[in-house]
Amino acid sequence: MPRKTIAVATAALAVALLAGCSAGGSGASDDDGAAAGPSASSASAAPGSATPKAASQTKEAACTVFQSKVEDAAKDLQEQSTELQADPAAALAKLDELDQSVAEGVSSVQNAEVKPKAEAFQAAYRDLLTQVEAITQDPASADTTAFSASVQGLETASNDFRTVCPLS
């Protein structure tokens, strides 16, 4: 059961992350990717401002920086999904790495419109990660209803993020 759960979780995460994040970023992340956030925001900051990034990060820059961070980690996870299915411990480690990338992405977002959607995505991802860890530790007591609800929560958070950061 753990291998099957890891396989399903990995597939669900890859689909939700790539569909939720790459869809909104394709138009804004052509050349600069993650660098678009800080460079775009610092140019218009007032001299001496304590939080120039927070004051001036555009929605587009915030979308790009978050999407870039999460998309890169999700692609890495997806590329290794076959190998990870055979090694639940390695899969959990990769899922934890993805969690760190999502956290770094959220930390990079300062735009007031994008930040709550990125934080909601992070919370939904962490909920799913908690479910995967519980199933892996005790497959006999797997709560498939909670797991399914977590997958749906991540999909909903991805869709909500896309409402703020749509395809261009």
PDB file of C-alpha atoms in Angstrom:
ATOM      1  CA  MET A   1       0.000   0.000   0.000  1.00  0.00           C
ATOM      2  CA  PRO A   2       2.707   2.644   0.738  1.00  0.00           C
ATOM      3  CA  ARG A   3       4.185   2.380  -2.764  1.00  0.00           C
ATOM      4  CA  LYS A   4       0.767   2.741  -4.340  1.00  0.00           C
ATOM      5  CA  THR A   5      -0.030   5.702  -2.101  1.00  0.00           C
ATOM      6  CA  ILE A   6       3.261   7.391  -2.947  1.00  0.00           C
ATOM      7  CA  ALA A   7       2.603   6.810  -6.644  1.00  0.00           C
ATOM      8  CA  VAL A   8      -0.901   8.259  -6.424  1.00  0.00           C
ATOM      9  CA  ALA A   9       0.243  11.179  -4.283  1.00  0.00           C
ATOM     10  CA  THR A  10       3.153  11.949  -6.573  1.00  0.00           C
ATOM     11  CA  ALA A  11       0.914  11.896  -9.617  1.00  0.00           C
ATOM     12  CA  ALA A  12      -1.741  14.028  -7.905  1.00  0.00           C
ATOM     13  CA  LEU A  13       0.839  16.550  -6.751  1.00  0.00           C
ATOM     14  CA  ALA A  14       2.527  16.769 -10.108  1.00  0.00           C
ATOM     15  CA  VAL A  15      -0.786  17.317 -11.872  1.00  0.00           C
ATOM     16  CA  ALA A  16      -2.052  19.874  -9.363  1.00  0.00           C
ATOM     17  CA  LEU A  17       1.207  21.756  -9.134  1.00  0.00           C
ATOM     18  CA  LEU A  18       1.994  21.838 -12.814  1.00  0.00           C
ATOM     19  CA  ALA A  19      -1.570  22.584 -13.847  1.00  0.00           C
ATOM     20  CA  GLY A  20      -2.041  25.157 -11.111  1.00  0.00           C
ATOM     21  CA  CYS A  21       1.220  26.972 -11.426  1.00  0.00           C
ATOM     22  CA  SER A  22       2.551  26.580 -14.914  1.00  0.00           C
ATOM     23  CA  ALA A  23      -0.742  27.626 -16.457  1.00  0.00           C
ATOM     24  CA  GLY A  24      -0.536  31.104 -15.007  1.00  0.00           C
ATOM     25  CA  GLY A  25       3.127  31.720 -15.612  1.00  0.00           C
ATOM     26  CA  SER A  26       3.718  30.932 -19.231  1.00  0.00           C
ATOM     27  CA  GLY A  27       3.257  34.469 -20.455  1.00  0.00           C
ATOM     28  CA  ALA A  28       5.119  36.308 -17.708  1.00  0.00           C
ATOM     29  CA  SER A  29       8.211  34.180 -17.207  1.00  0.00           C
ATOM     30  CA  ASP A  30       9.799  34.153 -20.644  1.00  0.00           C
ATOM     31  CA  ASP A  31      13.365  35.245 -19.964  1.00  0.00           C
ATOM     32  CA  ASP A  32      13.821  36.428 -16.403  1.00  0.00           C
ATOM     33  CA  GLY A  33      11.731  33.887 -14.478  1.00  0.00           C
ATOM     34  CA  ALA A  34      12.205  34.345 -10.758  1.00  0.00           C
ATOM     35  CA  ALA A  35      14.448  37.341 -11.256  1.00  0.00           C
ATOM     36  CA  ALA A  36      11.488  39.349 -12.550  1.00  0.00           C
ATOM     37  CA  GLY A  37      10.070  39.797  -9.036  1.00  0.00           C
ATOM     38  CA  PRO A  38      12.901  41.568  -7.257  1.00  0.00           C
ATOM     39  CA  SER A  39      14.235  43.483 -10.248  1.00  0.00           C
ATOM     40  CA  ALA A  40      10.832  44.795 -11.227  1.00  0.00           C
ATOM     41  CA  SER A  41       9.994  45.814  -7.687  1.00  0.00           C
ATOM     42  CA  SER A  42      13.269  47.485  -6.724  1.00  0.00           C
ATOM     43  CA  ALA A  43      13.255  49.815  -9.713  1.00  0.00           C
ATOM     44  CA  SER A  44      10.160  51.665  -8.553  1.00  0.00           C
ATOM     45  CA  ALA A  45      10.843  51.664  -4.817  1.00  0.00           C
ATOM     46  CA  ALA A  46      11.142  54.926  -2.986  1.00  0.00           C
ATOM     47  CA  PRO A  47      14.681  55.724  -1.776  1.00  0.00           C
ATOM     48  CA  GLY A  48      15.180  54.762   1.853  1.00  0.00           C
ATOM     49  CA  SER A  49      12.040  52.635   1.943  1.00  0.00           C
ATOM     50  CA  ALA A  50      12.275  49.859   4.521  1.00  0.00           C
ATOM     51  CA  THR A  51      10.188  47.457   2.406  1.00  0.00           C
ATOM     52  CA  PRO A  52      10.621  48.353  -1.244  1.00  0.00           C
ATOM     53  CA  LYS A  53       9.676  44.871  -2.387  1.00  0.00           C
ATOM     54  CA  ALA A  54       6.397  44.864  -0.478  1.00  0.00           C
ATOM     55  CA  ALA A  55       5.520  48.356  -1.620  1.00  0.00           C
ATOM     56  CA  SER A  56       6.069  47.812  -5.305  1.00  0.00           C
ATOM     57  CA  GLN A  57       5.961  44.154  -6.321  1.00  0.00           C
ATOM     58  CA  THR A  58       3.562  43.931  -9.213  1.00  0.00           C
ATOM     59  CA  LYS A  59       1.006  41.181  -9.456  1.00  0.00           C
ATOM     60  CA  GLU A  60       2.778  39.823 -12.516  1.00  0.00           C
ATOM     61  CA  ALA A  61       6.157  39.763 -10.758  1.00  0.00           C
ATOM     62  CA  ALA A  62       4.636  38.036  -7.725  1.00  0.00           C
ATOM     63  CA  CYS A  63       2.968  35.425  -9.922  1.00  0.00           C
ATOM     64  CA  THR A  64       6.193  34.805 -11.802  1.00  0.00           C
ATOM     65  CA  VAL A  65       8.405  34.424  -8.738  1.00  0.00           C
ATOM     66  CA  PHE A  66       6.019  31.994  -7.022  1.00  0.00           C
ATOM     67  CA  GLN A  67       5.272  29.987 -10.133  1.00  0.00           C
ATOM     68  CA  SER A  68       8.929  29.690 -11.046  1.00  0.00           C
ATOM     69  CA  LYS A  69       9.890  28.330  -7.642  1.00  0.00           C
ATOM     70  CA  VAL A  70       7.057  25.810  -7.459  1.00  0.00           C
ATOM     71  CA  GLU A  71       7.145  24.775 -11.096  1.00  0.00           C
ATOM     72  CA  ASP A  72      10.875  23.967 -10.998  1.00  0.00           C
ATOM     73  CA  ALA A  73      10.427  21.753  -7.937  1.00  0.00           C
ATOM     74  CA  ALA A  74       7.311  20.083  -9.340  1.00  0.00           C
ATOM     75  CA  LYS A  75       9.059  19.258 -12.614  1.00  0.00           C
ATOM     76  CA  ASP A  76      11.924  17.669 -10.679  1.00  0.00           C
ATOM     77  CA  LEU A  77       9.409  15.596  -8.701  1.00  0.00           C
ATOM     78  CA  GLN A  78       7.569  14.550 -11.828  1.00  0.00           C
ATOM     79  CA  GLU A  79      10.788  13.568 -13.625  1.00  0.00           C
ATOM     80  CA  GLN A  80      11.728  11.290 -10.731  1.00  0.00           C
ATOM     81  CA  SER A  81       8.257   9.871 -10.062  1.00  0.00           C
ATOM     82  CA  THR A  82       9.018   6.391 -11.414  1.00  0.00           C
ATOM     83  CA  GLU A  83      12.082   5.979  -9.209  1.00  0.00           C
ATOM     84  CA  LEU A  84      10.300   7.446  -6.198  1.00  0.00           C
ATOM     85  CA  GLN A  85       7.448   4.957  -6.433  1.00  0.00           C
ATOM     86  CA  ALA A  86       9.910   2.195  -5.533  1.00  0.00           C
ATOM     87  CA  ASP A  87      11.353   4.125  -2.577  1.00  0.00           C
ATOM     88  CA  PRO A  88       8.755   5.641  -0.224  1.00  0.00           C
ATOM     89  CA  ALA A  89      11.403   7.219   2.015  1.00  0.00           C
ATOM     90  CA  ALA A  90      13.010   8.997  -0.940  1.00  0.00           C
ATOM     91  CA  ALA A  91       9.578  10.047  -2.162  1.00  0.00           C
ATOM     92  CA  LEU A  92       8.735  11.611   1.186  1.00  0.00           C
ATOM     93  CA  ALA A  93      12.076  13.406   1.185  1.00  0.00           C
ATOM     94  CA  LYS A  94      11.308  14.812  -2.283  1.00  0.00           C
ATOM     95  CA  LEU A  95       7.826  15.866  -1.169  1.00  0.00           C
ATOM     96  CA  ASP A  96       9.451  17.651   1.786  1.00  0.00           C
ATOM     97  CA  GLU A  97      11.850  19.392  -0.620  1.00  0.00           C
ATOM     98  CA  LEU A  98       8.868  20.515  -2.648  1.00  0.00           C
ATOM     99  CA  ASP A  99       7.283  21.846   0.546  1.00  0.00           C
ATOM    100  CA  GLN A 100      10.431  23.904   1.139  1.00  0.00           C
ATOM    101  CA  SER A 101      10.286  25.253  -2.415  1.00  0.00           C
ATOM    102  CA  VAL A 102       6.643  26.239  -1.948  1.00  0.00           C
ATOM    103  CA  ALA A 103       7.573  27.978   1.331  1.00  0.00           C
ATOM    104  CA  GLU A 104      10.393  29.849  -0.417  1.00  0.00           C
ATOM    105  CA  GLY A 105       7.985  30.836  -3.165  1.00  0.00           C
ATOM    106  CA  VAL A 106       5.470  32.171  -0.645  1.00  0.00           C
ATOM    107  CA  SER A 107       8.233  34.126   1.108  1.00  0.00           C
ATOM    108  CA  SER A 108       9.138  35.742  -2.215  1.00  0.00           C
ATOM    109  CA  VAL A 109       5.615  37.001  -2.790  1.00  0.00           C
ATOM    110  CA  GLN A 110       4.900  40.432  -1.373  1.00  0.00           C
ATOM    111  CA  ASN A 111       1.974  41.496  -3.563  1.00  0.00           C
ATOM    112  CA  ALA A 112      -1.195  41.807  -1.461  1.00  0.00           C
ATOM    113  CA  GLU A 113      -3.394  40.206  -4.118  1.00  0.00           C
ATOM    114  CA  VAL A 114      -1.166  37.196  -4.819  1.00  0.00           C
ATOM    115  CA  LYS A 115       0.168  36.477  -1.304  1.00  0.00           C
ATOM    116  CA  PRO A 116      -3.086  35.034   0.154  1.00  0.00           C
ATOM    117  CA  LYS A 117      -3.509  32.694  -2.822  1.00  0.00           C
ATOM    118  CA  ALA A 118       0.095  31.502  -2.548  1.00  0.00           C
ATOM    119  CA  GLU A 119      -0.361  30.950   1.202  1.00  0.00           C
ATOM    120  CA  ALA A 120      -3.579  29.002   0.597  1.00  0.00           C
ATOM    121  CA  PHE A 121      -1.752  26.844  -1.931  1.00  0.00           C
ATOM    122  CA  GLN A 122       0.987  26.197   0.623  1.00  0.00           C
ATOM    123  CA  ALA A 123      -1.551  25.246   3.306  1.00  0.00           C
ATOM    124  CA  ALA A 124      -3.341  22.859   0.925  1.00  0.00           C
ATOM    125  CA  TYR A 125      -0.050  21.270  -0.119  1.00  0.00           C
ATOM    126  CA  ARG A 126       1.001  20.801   3.502  1.00  0.00           C
ATOM    127  CA  ASP A 127      -2.356  19.204   4.298  1.00  0.00           C
ATOM    128  CA  LEU A 128      -1.830  16.720   1.483  1.00  0.00           C
ATOM    129  CA  LEU A 129       1.737  16.070   2.593  1.00  0.00           C
ATOM    130  CA  THR A 130       0.472  15.322   6.113  1.00  0.00           C
ATOM    131  CA  GLN A 131      -2.004  12.803   4.673  1.00  0.00           C
ATOM    132  CA  VAL A 132       0.694  11.119   2.585  1.00  0.00           C
ATOM    133  CA  GLU A 133       3.014  10.864   5.591  1.00  0.00           C
ATOM    134  CA  ALA A 134       0.250   9.341   7.736  1.00  0.00           C
ATOM    135  CA  ILE A 135      -0.633   6.776   5.077  1.00  0.00           C
ATOM    136  CA  THR A 136       3.016   5.872   4.583  1.00  0.00           C
ATOM    137  CA  GLN A 137       3.559   5.387   8.313  1.00  0.00           C
ATOM    138  CA  ASP A 138       0.422   3.280   8.825  1.00  0.00           C
ATOM    139  CA  PRO A 139      -1.056   1.993   5.560  1.00  0.00           C
ATOM    140  CA  ALA A 140      -3.583  -0.207   7.366  1.00  0.00           C
ATOM    141  CA  SER A 141      -5.206   2.860   8.917  1.00  0.00           C
ATOM    142  CA  ALA A 142      -5.204   4.927   5.736  1.00  0.00           C
ATOM    143  CA  ASP A 143      -7.988   7.487   5.648  1.00  0.00           C
ATOM    144  CA  THR A 144      -8.716   7.563   1.944  1.00  0.00           C
ATOM    145  CA  THR A 145     -11.536  10.063   2.446  1.00  0.00           C
ATOM    146  CA  ALA A 146      -9.169  12.541   4.078  1.00  0.00           C
ATOM    147  CA  PHE A 147      -6.569  11.878   1.389  1.00  0.00           C
ATOM    148  CA  SER A 148      -9.115  12.532  -1.362  1.00  0.00           C
ATOM    149  CA  ALA A 149     -10.259  15.701   0.393  1.00  0.00           C
ATOM    150  CA  SER A 150      -6.641  16.879   0.570  1.00  0.00           C
ATOM    151  CA  VAL A 151      -6.123  16.224  -3.150  1.00  0.00           C
ATOM    152  CA  GLN A 152      -9.317  18.177  -3.872  1.00  0.00           C
ATOM    153  CA  GLY A 153      -8.153  20.975  -1.572  1.00  0.00           C
ATOM    154  CA  LEU A 154      -4.887  21.272  -3.471  1.00  0.00           C
ATOM    155  CA  GLU A 155      -6.729  21.348  -6.792  1.00  0.00           C
ATOM    156  CA  THR A 156      -9.041  24.061  -5.471  1.00  0.00           C
ATOM    157  CA  ALA A 157      -6.093  26.116  -4.195  1.00  0.00           C
ATOM    158  CA  SER A 158      -4.408  25.727  -7.592  1.00  0.00           C
ATOM    159  CA  ASN A 159      -7.534  26.933  -9.358  1.00  0.00           C
ATOM    160  CA  ASP A 160      -7.884  29.855  -6.944  1.00  0.00           C
ATOM    161  CA  PHE A 161      -4.287  30.826  -7.596  1.00  0.00           C
ATOM    162  CA  ARG A 162      -5.001  30.795 -11.330  1.00  0.00           C
ATOM    163  CA  THR A 163      -7.822  33.285 -10.832  1.00  0.00           C
ATOM    164  CA  VAL A 164      -5.214  35.793  -9.687  1.00  0.00           C
ATOM    165  CA  CYS A 165      -2.422  34.616 -11.991  1.00  0.00           C
ATOM    166  CA  PRO A 166      -4.200  33.544 -15.193  1.00  0.00           C
ATOM    167  CA  LEU A 167      -2.735  32.619 -18.548  1.00  0.00           C
ATOM    168  CA  SER A 168      -1.764  35.654 -20.514  1.00  0.00           C
TER     169      SER A 168
END
